[in-house]
CSV table of C-alpha atoms in Angstrom, one decimal:
chain,number,residue,atom,x,y,z
A,1,ARG,CA,0.1,-0.1,-0.1
A,2,ARG,CA,2.8,2.4,0.6
A,3,SER,CA,3.9,1.8,-3.1
A,4,ARG,CA,1.2,4.5,-4.0
A,5,GLY,CA,2.5,6.8,-1.5
A,6,PRO,CA,5.0,9.4,-1.7
A,7,PHE,CA,8.7,9.0,-2.0
A,8,ARG,CA,11.3,10.8,-0.5
A,9,ALA,CA,15.1,10.4,-0.6
A,10,ILE,CA,17.9,11.9,1.7
A,11,ASN,CA,21.6,11.4,1.4
A,12,CYS,CA,23.0,11.0,4.8
A,13,ALA,CA,26.6,11.9,3.6
A,14,ALA,CA,25.9,15.0,2.1
A,15,LEU,CA,24.6,17.4,5.1
A,16,PRO,CA,26.3,18.3,8.4
A,17,ALA,CA,24.7,16.6,11.5
A,18,ALA,CA,22.7,19.9,12.6
A,19,LEU,CA,21.4,20.2,9.2
A,20,LEU,CA,20.7,16.5,9.0
A,21,GLU,CA,18.5,16.4,12.0
A,22,SER,CA,16.1,19.1,10.8
A,23,GLU,CA,15.8,17.8,7.4
A,24,LEU,CA,14.8,14.2,9.1
A,25,PHE,CA,12.7,15.1,11.8
A,26,GLY,CA,11.6,18.7,10.8
A,27,HIS,CA,12.1,22.0,13.0
A,28,LYS,CA,9.9,24.5,14.8
A,29,ARG,CA,10.2,28.1,13.8
A,30,GLY,CA,12.9,30.0,16.0
A,31,ALA,CA,14.5,26.5,16.9
A,32,PHE,CA,17.9,27.7,15.6
A,33,THR,CA,19.2,30.8,13.8
A,34,GLY,CA,17.6,30.7,10.3
A,35,ALA,CA,14.5,28.8,11.3
A,36,VAL,CA,12.1,31.2,10.1
A,37,ARG,CA,9.2,29.0,9.4
A,38,ASP,CA,8.1,25.5,10.6
A,39,HIS,CA,9.7,22.6,8.5
A,40,ASP,CA,8.0,19.3,8.3
A,41,GLY,CA,11.1,17.2,7.4
A,42,PHE,CA,11.4,14.0,5.3
A,43,PHE,CA,10.2,11.6,7.8
A,44,ARG,CA,6.6,13.8,7.6
A,45,ALA,CA,7.0,14.5,3.9
A,46,ALA,CA,7.2,10.8,3.4
A,47,HIS,CA,4.3,9.6,5.3
A,48,GLY,CA,2.1,7.1,3.9
A,49,GLY,CA,4.8,6.3,1.8
A,50,THR,CA,8.7,5.7,1.4
A,51,LEU,CA,11.6,7.4,2.7
A,52,PHE,CA,15.1,6.4,1.2
A,53,LEU,CA,18.3,6.9,3.6
A,54,ASP,CA,21.2,6.7,1.1
A,55,GLU,CA,24.4,6.1,2.8
A,56,ILE,CA,23.3,5.3,6.1
A,57,ALA,CA,26.7,4.5,7.5
A,58,GLU,CA,27.5,8.2,7.4
A,59,LEU,CA,25.0,9.1,10.1
A,60,PRO,CA,26.3,10.7,12.8
A,61,ILE,CA,26.4,8.2,16.2
A,62,ASP,CA,24.1,10.6,17.7
A,63,LEU,CA,21.6,10.8,15.3
A,64,GLN,CA,21.7,6.9,15.1
A,65,ALA,CA,20.0,6.9,18.7
A,66,LYS,CA,17.3,9.0,17.5
A,67,LEU,CA,16.5,7.2,14.3
A,68,LEU,CA,16.4,4.3,16.2
A,69,ARG,CA,13.9,6.0,18.9
A,70,VAL,CA,11.7,6.9,15.6
A,71,LEU,CA,11.7,3.6,14.0
A,72,GLU,CA,10.6,2.0,17.3
A,73,THR,CA,8.0,4.6,18.6
A,74,ARG,CA,6.9,5.3,14.8
A,75,THR,CA,6.9,9.2,16.0
A,76,VAL,CA,9.2,12.1,15.3
A,77,THR,CA,10.1,15.2,17.6
A,78,PRO,CA,10.8,18.1,15.2
A,79,VAL,CA,13.7,20.1,16.5
A,80,GLY,CA,12.8,22.9,18.9
A,81,SER,CA,9.4,21.0,19.7
A,82,ARG,CA,8.7,18.8,22.8
A,83,ASP,CA,5.3,17.4,20.9
A,84,ALA,CA,5.8,13.8,18.8
A,85,VAL,CA,4.0,13.5,15.7
A,86,ALA,CA,2.8,10.1,14.5
A,87,VAL,CA,4.4,8.9,11.1
A,88,ASP,CA,3.6,5.9,8.9
A,89,VAL,CA,6.8,5.4,6.6
A,90,ARG,CA,8.6,2.6,5.1
A,91,ILE,CA,12.1,2.7,5.4
A,92,VAL,CA,14.5,1.9,2.6
A,93,ALA,CA,18.5,2.4,3.4
A,94,ALA,CA,21.5,1.8,1.5
A,95,THR,CA,25.2,1.6,2.1
A,96,HIS,CA,28.4,0.6,0.1
A,97,ARG,CA,30.3,-0.4,3.4
A,98,SER,CA,29.8,-3.3,5.8
A,99,LEU,CA,27.7,-2.3,8.8
A,100,ARG,CA,28.9,-5.5,10.6
A,101,THR,CA,32.4,-4.1,10.5
A,102,LEU,CA,31.4,-0.5,11.3
A,103,VAL,CA,29.6,-2.0,14.3
A,104,ALA,CA,32.5,-3.9,15.9
A,105,GLU,CA,34.5,-0.6,15.2
A,106,GLY,CA,31.8,1.2,17.5
A,107,ARG,CA,31.1,3.4,14.7
A,108,PHE,CA,27.4,2.0,14.2
A,109,ARG,CA,24.8,1.2,16.6
A,110,ALA,CA,24.3,-2.7,16.7
A,111,ASP,CA,20.7,-2.2,17.8
A,112,LEU,CA,19.8,0.2,14.8
A,113,MET,CA,21.6,-2.5,12.4
A,114,TYR,CA,19.1,-5.1,13.3
A,115,ARG,CA,16.3,-2.9,13.2
A,116,LEU,CA,17.1,-1.7,9.6
A,117,ARG,CA,18.4,-5.3,8.6
A,118,VAL,CA,14.6,-6.8,8.1
A,119,VAL,CA,15.1,-7.4,4.4
A,120,PRO,CA,19.0,-7.2,3.6
A,121,LEU,CA,19.3,-7.1,-0.4
A,122,ARG,CA,23.0,-6.9,-1.9
A,123,ILE,CA,23.7,-5.6,-5.0
A,124,PRO,CA,26.7,-7.0,-6.6
A,125,PRO,CA,29.0,-5.0,-8.3
A,126,LEU,CA,29.6,-4.7,-12.1
A,127,ARG,CA,32.4,-7.2,-12.2
A,128,GLU,CA,30.3,-9.8,-10.5
A,129,ARG,CA,27.7,-9.4,-13.3
A,130,PRO,CA,29.2,-8.7,-16.3
A,131,GLU,CA,26.2,-9.9,-18.2
A,132,ASP,CA,23.9,-7.1,-16.8
A,133,ILE,CA,26.4,-4.5,-18.4
A,134,PRO,CA,25.1,-4.2,-22.1
A,135,PHE,CA,21.4,-3.9,-20.7
A,136,LEU,CA,22.7,-1.3,-18.3
A,137,ALA,CA,24.4,0.6,-20.7
A,138,ALA,CA,21.7,0.6,-23.6
A,139,ARG,CA,19.2,2.1,-20.6
A,140,LEU,CA,21.8,4.5,-19.5
A,141,LEU,CA,22.8,5.9,-23.0
A,142,GLU,CA,19.0,6.2,-23.4
A,143,ASP,CA,18.7,8.2,-20.3
A,144,LEU,CA,21.8,10.4,-21.1
A,145,GLN,CA,20.5,11.3,-24.5
A,146,ALA,CA,17.1,12.0,-22.8
A,147,ASP,CA,18.6,14.6,-20.6
A,148,GLY,CA,20.5,16.4,-23.5
A,149,ALA,CA,23.8,14.8,-23.6
A,150,ALA,CA,23.3,14.0,-27.5
A,151,ARG,CA,26.0,14.2,-30.2
A,152,PRO,CA,25.6,17.4,-32.3
A,153,ASP,CA,25.3,15.1,-35.2
A,154,GLY,CA,22.5,13.0,-34.3
A,155,VAL,CA,21.1,10.2,-31.9
A,156,VAL,CA,23.4,7.1,-30.9
A,157,SER,CA,21.1,4.0,-31.6
A,158,ARG,CA,23.5,1.2,-30.0
A,159,ILE,CA,26.8,0.2,-28.5
A,160,ASP,CA,28.5,-2.1,-31.0
A,161,GLU,CA,29.4,-5.8,-30.3
A,162,ASP,CA,33.0,-5.2,-29.6
A,163,ALA,CA,32.7,-2.3,-27.4
A,164,GLN,CA,30.2,-4.7,-25.3
A,165,ARG,CA,32.6,-7.3,-25.0
A,166,VAL,CA,35.4,-4.6,-24.1
A,167,MET,CA,32.8,-3.1,-21.4
A,168,ARG,CA,32.0,-6.8,-20.1
A,169,GLN,CA,36.0,-7.3,-19.5
A,170,TYR,CA,36.5,-4.0,-17.7
A,171,PRO,CA,36.3,-4.5,-13.8
A,172,TRP,CA,34.5,-1.0,-13.3
A,173,PRO,CA,35.9,-0.1,-10.1
A,174,GLY,CA,33.3,2.8,-9.9
A,175,ASN,CA,30.5,0.6,-10.8
A,176,VAL,CA,27.5,2.2,-12.2
A,177,ARG,CA,28.5,5.7,-12.0
A,178,GLU,CA,31.7,5.1,-13.8
A,179,LEU,CA,30.0,3.2,-16.6
A,180,ARG,CA,27.6,6.2,-16.7
A,181,ASN,CA,30.5,8.8,-17.2
A,182,ALA,CA,32.3,6.3,-19.8
A,183,LEU,CA,29.0,6.5,-21.7
A,184,GLU,CA,28.9,10.2,-21.5
A,185,TYR,CA,32.4,10.5,-22.6
A,186,ALA,CA,31.5,8.4,-25.8
A,187,LEU,CA,28.5,10.7,-26.5
A,188,VAL,CA,31.0,13.5,-26.6
A,189,VAL,CA,34.2,12.4,-28.4
A,190,GLY,CA,32.3,9.8,-30.6
A,191,GLU,CA,31.1,10.8,-34.2
A,192,HIS,CA,28.9,8.0,-35.4
A,193,ASP,CA,25.2,6.9,-34.5
A,194,VAL,CA,27.0,3.6,-32.7
A,195,VAL,CA,29.2,3.6,-30.0
A,196,SER,CA,32.4,2.0,-30.7
A,197,THR,CA,35.5,0.8,-28.6
A,198,SER,CA,37.3,3.8,-30.0
A,199,ASP,CA,34.8,5.9,-28.5
A,200,LEU,CA,35.2,4.4,-24.8
A,201,PRO,CA,37.6,6.3,-22.4
A,202,GLU,CA,41.1,4.6,-22.9
A,203,GLU,CA,41.3,3.2,-19.4
A,204,VAL,CA,38.3,1.2,-20.4
A,205,ALA,CA,39.5,0.3,-23.8
A,206,ARG,CA,42.6,-1.1,-22.5
A,207,GLY,CA,41.0,-2.5,-19.4
A,208,ASP,CA,43.4,-0.7,-17.1
A,209,ALA,CA,41.1,0.3,-13.9
A,210,ALA,CA,44.3,1.9,-12.1
A,211,GLU,CA,44.3,4.7,-14.4
A,212,THR,CA,40.7,5.6,-13.7
A,213,GLU,CA,41.5,5.4,-9.9
A,214,GLY,CA,44.2,8.2,-10.6
A,215,ALA,CA,42.3,10.0,-13.0
A,216,SER,CA,39.4,10.5,-10.0
A,217,LEU,CA,42.1,12.8,-8.2
A,218,PRO,CA,41.4,16.4,-8.9
A,219,ASP,CA,44.8,17.3,-10.2
A,220,ALA,CA,46.5,13.9,-10.4
A,221,GLU,CA,49.0,13.9,-13.4
A,222,GLN,CA,48.3,10.9,-15.6
A,223,PRO,CA,51.6,9.5,-17.3
A,224,LEU,CA,50.9,9.2,-21.1
A,225,THR,CA,52.7,5.5,-21.0
A,226,ARG,CA,52.0,5.0,-24.8
A,227,SER,CA,54.1,7.5,-27.0
A,228,GLU,CA,54.0,5.7,-30.4
A,229,PRO,CA,52.8,7.8,-33.3
A,230,ALA,CA,49.4,5.8,-33.6
A,231,ALA,CA,48.8,6.7,-29.7
A,232,ASP,CA,49.4,10.0,-30.4
A,233,ALA,CA,47.0,10.4,-33.0
A,234,ALA,CA,44.2,8.8,-31.5
A,235,GLU,CA,45.1,11.0,-28.2
A,236,ARG,CA,45.0,14.2,-30.7
A,237,ALA,CA,41.7,12.9,-32.1
A,238,ARG,CA,40.0,12.5,-28.9
A,239,SER,CA,41.2,15.9,-27.5
A,240,THR,CA,40.4,17.7,-30.6
A,241,ARG,CA,36.9,16.5,-30.4
A,242,ALA,CA,36.4,17.2,-27.0
A,243,LEU,CA,37.6,20.8,-27.3
A,244,SER,CA,35.4,21.1,-30.3
A,245,VAL,CA,32.2,19.8,-28.6
A,246,SER,CA,33.0,22.0,-25.7
A,247,SER,CA,33.9,25.2,-27.8
A,248,GLY,CA,37.4,25.3,-26.2
A,249,HIS,CA,36.4,24.9,-22.8
A,250,LEU,CA,39.3,23.4,-21.0
A,251,GLY,CA,37.1,22.4,-18.0
A,252,ARG,CA,34.2,20.8,-19.7
A,253,ALA,CA,36.6,19.1,-22.2
A,254,ALA,CA,38.5,17.7,-19.5
A,255,ARG,CA,35.4,16.2,-17.5
A,256,ALA,CA,34.5,14.7,-20.7
A,257,LEU,CA,38.0,12.7,-21.2
A,258,GLY,CA,37.9,12.0,-17.4
A,259,ILE,CA,41.2,13.8,-16.8
A,260,SER,CA,42.2,16.4,-15.0
A,261,ARG,CA,42.6,20.4,-16.3
A,262,THR,CA,45.8,20.4,-16.0
A,263,THR,CA,46.7,16.9,-17.7
A,264,LEU,CA,44.5,18.1,-20.7
A,265,TRP,CA,46.6,21.5,-20.5
A,266,ARG,CA,49.8,19.4,-20.4
A,267,ARG,CA,48.5,17.3,-23.6
A,268,MET,CA,47.5,19.8,-25.4
A,269,LYS,CA,51.1,21.4,-25.1
A,270,ARG,CA,52.6,18.3,-25.9
A,271,LEU,CA,50.4,17.8,-29.3
A,272,GLU,CA,50.5,21.4,-30.2
A,273,LEU,CA,46.7,21.9,-29.8
A,274,ALA,CA,47.0,25.4,-28.2
A,275,ASP,CA,44.9,26.8,-30.9
A,276,HIS,CA,41.5,25.1,-29.9
A,277,VAL,CA,41.3,27.0,-26.8
A,278,ALA,CA,38.5,29.5,-26.4
A,279,ARG,CA,39.8,32.9,-26.2
């Protein structure tokens, strides 16, 4: 019955503890500086429906106790109020970390873990289910283009078999988020209506997960280990395409290529691509 009710989601790692308590349980006007009006909070907003608590492991320990009380009493007490308000909410919680390990380390309450683990579901990483990757990739490609990430010269209809094979073999340390970014990159740098292996980020095409991990650092310098002419030509084509699509904007081009702005600038100097920068 709650599937027909409201759905609300909050990332427990995205807000500081003081704001998170107010966002979850609400607050009364004047409860703290800036509280100029009453606020219902996510629990009351999801009344009769579902509340998704993403990254539940990041919830501060003091808020864990308050969340446990809410789950047991089915009431919330807004910040600055003494009156409890009844709520009827289904809780879905997610984390990429082991709650049992955090409990053993004293960083997560055992009683809250057992209260939440009614129907535990484990979603395996992509490396454990490569047969799902073509289907996920097709859906993500469709969603990206619906969000406006289309190529200037038309819609991309599919991913060719060789690119699918390469994607199934890559370990995807960043899981679905990395897969989505790789497809967005392919939309930016590719030139045809089919995604091919040459459109994929270099680390994916080579199966080199280590380069992905280095590229996630804001200013990590990516060593260019392939210096043969063919590799230079491929890098030149990718970089030129990214700079063209981004109208010479270094930041956008670097994001599309999956490298830092500094790394892109060094690559442009080496390949003599300075003329492609917006003035």
